[in-house]
Short mmCIF file of C-alpha atoms in Angstrom, two decimals:
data_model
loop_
_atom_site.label_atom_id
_atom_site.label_comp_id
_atom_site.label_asym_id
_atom_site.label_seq_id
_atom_site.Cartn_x
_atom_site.Cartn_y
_atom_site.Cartn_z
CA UNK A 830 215.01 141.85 -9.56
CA UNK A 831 216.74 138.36 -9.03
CA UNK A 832 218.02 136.63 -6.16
CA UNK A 833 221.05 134.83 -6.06
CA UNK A 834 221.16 130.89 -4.95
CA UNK A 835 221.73 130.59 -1.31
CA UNK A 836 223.66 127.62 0.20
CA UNK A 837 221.05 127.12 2.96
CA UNK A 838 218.74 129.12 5.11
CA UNK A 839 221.71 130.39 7.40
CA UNK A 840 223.83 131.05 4.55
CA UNK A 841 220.92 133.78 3.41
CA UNK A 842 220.64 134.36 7.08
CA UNK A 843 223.92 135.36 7.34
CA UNK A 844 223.96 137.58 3.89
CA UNK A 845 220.89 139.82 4.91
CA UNK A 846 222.27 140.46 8.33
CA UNK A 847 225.69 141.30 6.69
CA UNK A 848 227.72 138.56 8.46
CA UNK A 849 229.30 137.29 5.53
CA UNK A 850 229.66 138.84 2.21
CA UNK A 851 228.28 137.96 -1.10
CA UNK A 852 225.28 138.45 -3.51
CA UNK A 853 221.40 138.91 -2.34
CA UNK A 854 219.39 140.75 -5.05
CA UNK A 855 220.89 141.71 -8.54
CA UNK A 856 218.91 145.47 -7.76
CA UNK A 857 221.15 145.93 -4.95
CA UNK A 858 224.69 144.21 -6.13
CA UNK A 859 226.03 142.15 -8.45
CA UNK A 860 229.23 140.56 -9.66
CA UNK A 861 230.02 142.67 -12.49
CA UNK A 862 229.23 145.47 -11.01
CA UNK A 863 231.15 144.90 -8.30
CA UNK A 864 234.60 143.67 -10.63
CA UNK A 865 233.86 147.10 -12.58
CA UNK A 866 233.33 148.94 -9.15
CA UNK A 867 236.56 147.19 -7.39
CA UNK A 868 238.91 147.64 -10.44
CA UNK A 869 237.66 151.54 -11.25
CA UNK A 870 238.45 152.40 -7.64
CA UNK A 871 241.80 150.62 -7.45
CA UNK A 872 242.41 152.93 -10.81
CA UNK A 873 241.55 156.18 -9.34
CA UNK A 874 243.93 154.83 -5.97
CA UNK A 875 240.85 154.28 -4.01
CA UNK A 876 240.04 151.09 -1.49
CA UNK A 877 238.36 148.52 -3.94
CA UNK A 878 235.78 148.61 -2.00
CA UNK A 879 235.36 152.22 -2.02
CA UNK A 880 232.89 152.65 -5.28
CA UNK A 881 229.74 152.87 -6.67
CA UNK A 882 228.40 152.24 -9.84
CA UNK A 883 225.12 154.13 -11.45
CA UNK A 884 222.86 154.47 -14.05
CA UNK A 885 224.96 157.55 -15.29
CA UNK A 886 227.29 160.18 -14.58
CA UNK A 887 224.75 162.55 -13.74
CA UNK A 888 223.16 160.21 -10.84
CA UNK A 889 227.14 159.77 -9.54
CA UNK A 890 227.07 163.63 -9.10
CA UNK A 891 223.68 163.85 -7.75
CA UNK A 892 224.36 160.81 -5.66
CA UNK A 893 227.40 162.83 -3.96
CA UNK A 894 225.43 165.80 -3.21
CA UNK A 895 222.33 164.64 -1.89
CA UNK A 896 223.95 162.54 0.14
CA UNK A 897 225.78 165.68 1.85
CA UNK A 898 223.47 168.10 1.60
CA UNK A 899 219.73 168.60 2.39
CA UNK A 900 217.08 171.37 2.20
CA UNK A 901 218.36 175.08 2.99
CA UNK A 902 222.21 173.94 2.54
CA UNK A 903 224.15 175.14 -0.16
CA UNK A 904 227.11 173.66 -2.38
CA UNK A 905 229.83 175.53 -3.92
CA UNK A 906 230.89 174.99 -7.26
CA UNK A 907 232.78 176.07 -10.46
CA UNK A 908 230.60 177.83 -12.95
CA UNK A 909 232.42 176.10 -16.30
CA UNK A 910 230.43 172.74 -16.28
CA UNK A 911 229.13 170.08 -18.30
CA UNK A 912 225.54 170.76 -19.61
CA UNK A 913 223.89 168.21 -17.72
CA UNK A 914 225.37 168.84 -14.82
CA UNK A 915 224.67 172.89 -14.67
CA UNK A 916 220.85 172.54 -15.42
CA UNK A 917 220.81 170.06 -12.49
CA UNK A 918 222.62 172.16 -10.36
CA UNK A 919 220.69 175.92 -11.73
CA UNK A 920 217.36 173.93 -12.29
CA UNK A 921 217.04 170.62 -10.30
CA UNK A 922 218.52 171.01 -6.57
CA UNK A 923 216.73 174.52 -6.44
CA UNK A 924 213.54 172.46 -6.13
CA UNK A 925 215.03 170.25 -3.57
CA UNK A 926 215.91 173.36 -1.56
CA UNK A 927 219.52 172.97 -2.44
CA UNK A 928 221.80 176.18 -3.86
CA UNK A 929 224.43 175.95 -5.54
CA UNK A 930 226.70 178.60 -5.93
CA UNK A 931 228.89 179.10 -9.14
CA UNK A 932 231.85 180.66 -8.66
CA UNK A 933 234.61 181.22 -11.51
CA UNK A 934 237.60 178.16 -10.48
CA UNK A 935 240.13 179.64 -12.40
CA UNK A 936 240.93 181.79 -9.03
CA UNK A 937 240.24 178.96 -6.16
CA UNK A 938 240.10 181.18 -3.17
CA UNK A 939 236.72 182.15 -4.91
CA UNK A 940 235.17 178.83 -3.81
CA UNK A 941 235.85 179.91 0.08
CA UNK A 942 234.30 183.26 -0.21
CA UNK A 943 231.49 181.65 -1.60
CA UNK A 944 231.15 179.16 1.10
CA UNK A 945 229.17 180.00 4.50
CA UNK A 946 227.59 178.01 7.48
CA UNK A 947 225.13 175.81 5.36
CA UNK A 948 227.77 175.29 2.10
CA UNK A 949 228.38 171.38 2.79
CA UNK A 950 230.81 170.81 -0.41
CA UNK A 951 232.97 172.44 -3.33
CA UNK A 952 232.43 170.65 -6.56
CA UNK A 953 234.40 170.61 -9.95
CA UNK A 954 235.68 169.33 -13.28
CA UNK A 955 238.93 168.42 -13.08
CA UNK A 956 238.95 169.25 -17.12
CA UNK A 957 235.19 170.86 -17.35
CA UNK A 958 233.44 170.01 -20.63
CA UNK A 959 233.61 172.03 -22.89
CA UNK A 960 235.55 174.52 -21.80
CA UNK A 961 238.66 172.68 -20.54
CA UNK A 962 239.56 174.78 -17.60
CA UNK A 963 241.60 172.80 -15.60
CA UNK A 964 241.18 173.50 -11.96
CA UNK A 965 243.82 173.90 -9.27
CA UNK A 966 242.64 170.21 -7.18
CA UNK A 967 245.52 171.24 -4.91
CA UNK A 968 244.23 174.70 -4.25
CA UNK A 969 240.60 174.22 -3.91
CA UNK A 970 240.80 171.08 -2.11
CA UNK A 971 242.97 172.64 0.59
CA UNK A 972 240.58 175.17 0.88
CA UNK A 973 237.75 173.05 1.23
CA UNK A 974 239.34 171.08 3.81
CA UNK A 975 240.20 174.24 5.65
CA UNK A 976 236.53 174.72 6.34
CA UNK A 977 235.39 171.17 6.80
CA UNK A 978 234.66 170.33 3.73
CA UNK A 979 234.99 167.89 0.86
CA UNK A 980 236.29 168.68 -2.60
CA UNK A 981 233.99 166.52 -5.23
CA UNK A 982 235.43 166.17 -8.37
CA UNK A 983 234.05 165.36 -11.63
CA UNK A 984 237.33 163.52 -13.42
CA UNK A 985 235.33 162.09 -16.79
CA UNK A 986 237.27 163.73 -18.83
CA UNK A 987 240.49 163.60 -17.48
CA UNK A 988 239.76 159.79 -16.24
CA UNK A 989 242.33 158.10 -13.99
CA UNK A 990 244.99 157.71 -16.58
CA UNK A 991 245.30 161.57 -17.00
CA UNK A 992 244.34 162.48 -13.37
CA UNK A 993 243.85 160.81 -10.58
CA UNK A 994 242.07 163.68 -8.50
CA UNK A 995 242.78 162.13 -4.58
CA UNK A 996 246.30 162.63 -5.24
CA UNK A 997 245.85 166.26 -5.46
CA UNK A 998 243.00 166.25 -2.21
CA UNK A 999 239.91 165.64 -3.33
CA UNK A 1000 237.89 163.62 -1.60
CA UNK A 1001 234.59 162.17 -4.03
CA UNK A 1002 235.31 161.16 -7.52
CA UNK A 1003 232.72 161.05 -9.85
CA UNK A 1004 232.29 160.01 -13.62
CA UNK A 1005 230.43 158.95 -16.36
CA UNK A 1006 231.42 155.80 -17.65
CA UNK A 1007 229.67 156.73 -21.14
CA UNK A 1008 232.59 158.79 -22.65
CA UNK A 1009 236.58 158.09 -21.77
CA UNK A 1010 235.69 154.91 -20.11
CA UNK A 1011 233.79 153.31 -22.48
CA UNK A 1012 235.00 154.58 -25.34
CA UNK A 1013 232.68 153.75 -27.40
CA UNK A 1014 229.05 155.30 -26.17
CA UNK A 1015 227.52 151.86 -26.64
CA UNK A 1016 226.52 151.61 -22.52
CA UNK A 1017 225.29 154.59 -20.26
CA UNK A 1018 226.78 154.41 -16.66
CA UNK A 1019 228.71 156.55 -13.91
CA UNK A 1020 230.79 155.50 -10.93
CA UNK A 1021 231.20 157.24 -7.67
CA UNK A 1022 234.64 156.60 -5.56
CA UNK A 1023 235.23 157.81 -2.14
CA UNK A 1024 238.35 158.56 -0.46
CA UNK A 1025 237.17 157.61 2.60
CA UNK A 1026 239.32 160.44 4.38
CA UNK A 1027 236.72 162.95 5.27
#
């Protein structure tokens, strides 16, 4: 990693302790990152503070859950996914001692008989790939929030100029940056915005 230049000893003083804003190690921030995090969030009509670039949109979605969920919980979720995202979800968070429970989104109310003491989020595509079912944001996120929880929604292939998924409830937007929002393949990333209402 690299360190930024410091103005003084109090100036880096003042950035470790989180007094003042501003750039410490390029591992933790950066400022490209954080114009591409700021202007991404602002898109999807979050805070532009409010996101989280990653190494892809696979680590945004993991991100999200593990960061809700922990051994013996559960997470509900909507069975028509991306590839990726199903063998982490069927293969990976098993091992972690995390379920995840598919349930068929074209009927929302699905996702709250699914749900039970331990389930600690509903997750979808708002356009899953490659199935395109589009899934009822409004529905499922009201049910979610009915039980306490938050709706995360996968919106890469919608992106924020077809969808913007907090205007319909949810709550955690994820995406990979590799397909729409590149649009070109020629850099592998993913982004995580949160609504910062749950």
């Amino acid at each position: 990693t690299t360190p930024f230049v410091f103005k003084n000893t109090e100036h880096a003083a003042n950035l470790f302790k989180l007094k003042e804003l501003g750039n410490i190690y390029s591992r933790l921030m950066n400022p490209t990152c954080n114009v591409l995090e700021s202007r991404y969030a602002q898109l999807e009509g979050g805070h532009p503070l409010s996101a989280l670039t990653v190494a892809s949109g696979t680590t945004a979605i993991f991100y999200s859950i593990i960061n809700l969920a922990e051994k013996g919980d559960n997470i509900v979720s909507a069975r028509a996914l991306y590839g990726g995202t199903y063998t982490m979800f069927n293969d990976i968070l098993i091992k972690m001692g995390i379920e995840v429970k598919f349930v068929d989104a074209e009927d929302p109310q699905n996702f709250a008989d699914a749900a039970d003491e331990k389930t600690r989020a509903f997750f979808c595509e708002s356009c899953s790939n490659p199935a395109l079912e589009i899934c009822d944001l409004e529905a499922i996120s009201a049910l979610a929030h009915e039980k306490g929880l938050p709706l995360i929604c996968d919106s890469t292939f919608s992106t924020p100029y077809l969808c913007k998924p907090f205007e319909f409830g949810a709550d955690i937007v994820v995406s990979s940056l590799t397909k729409w929002v590149g649009g070109h393949g020629a850099g592998l990333g993913g982004i995580i915005v949160d609504k910062a209402g749950f």
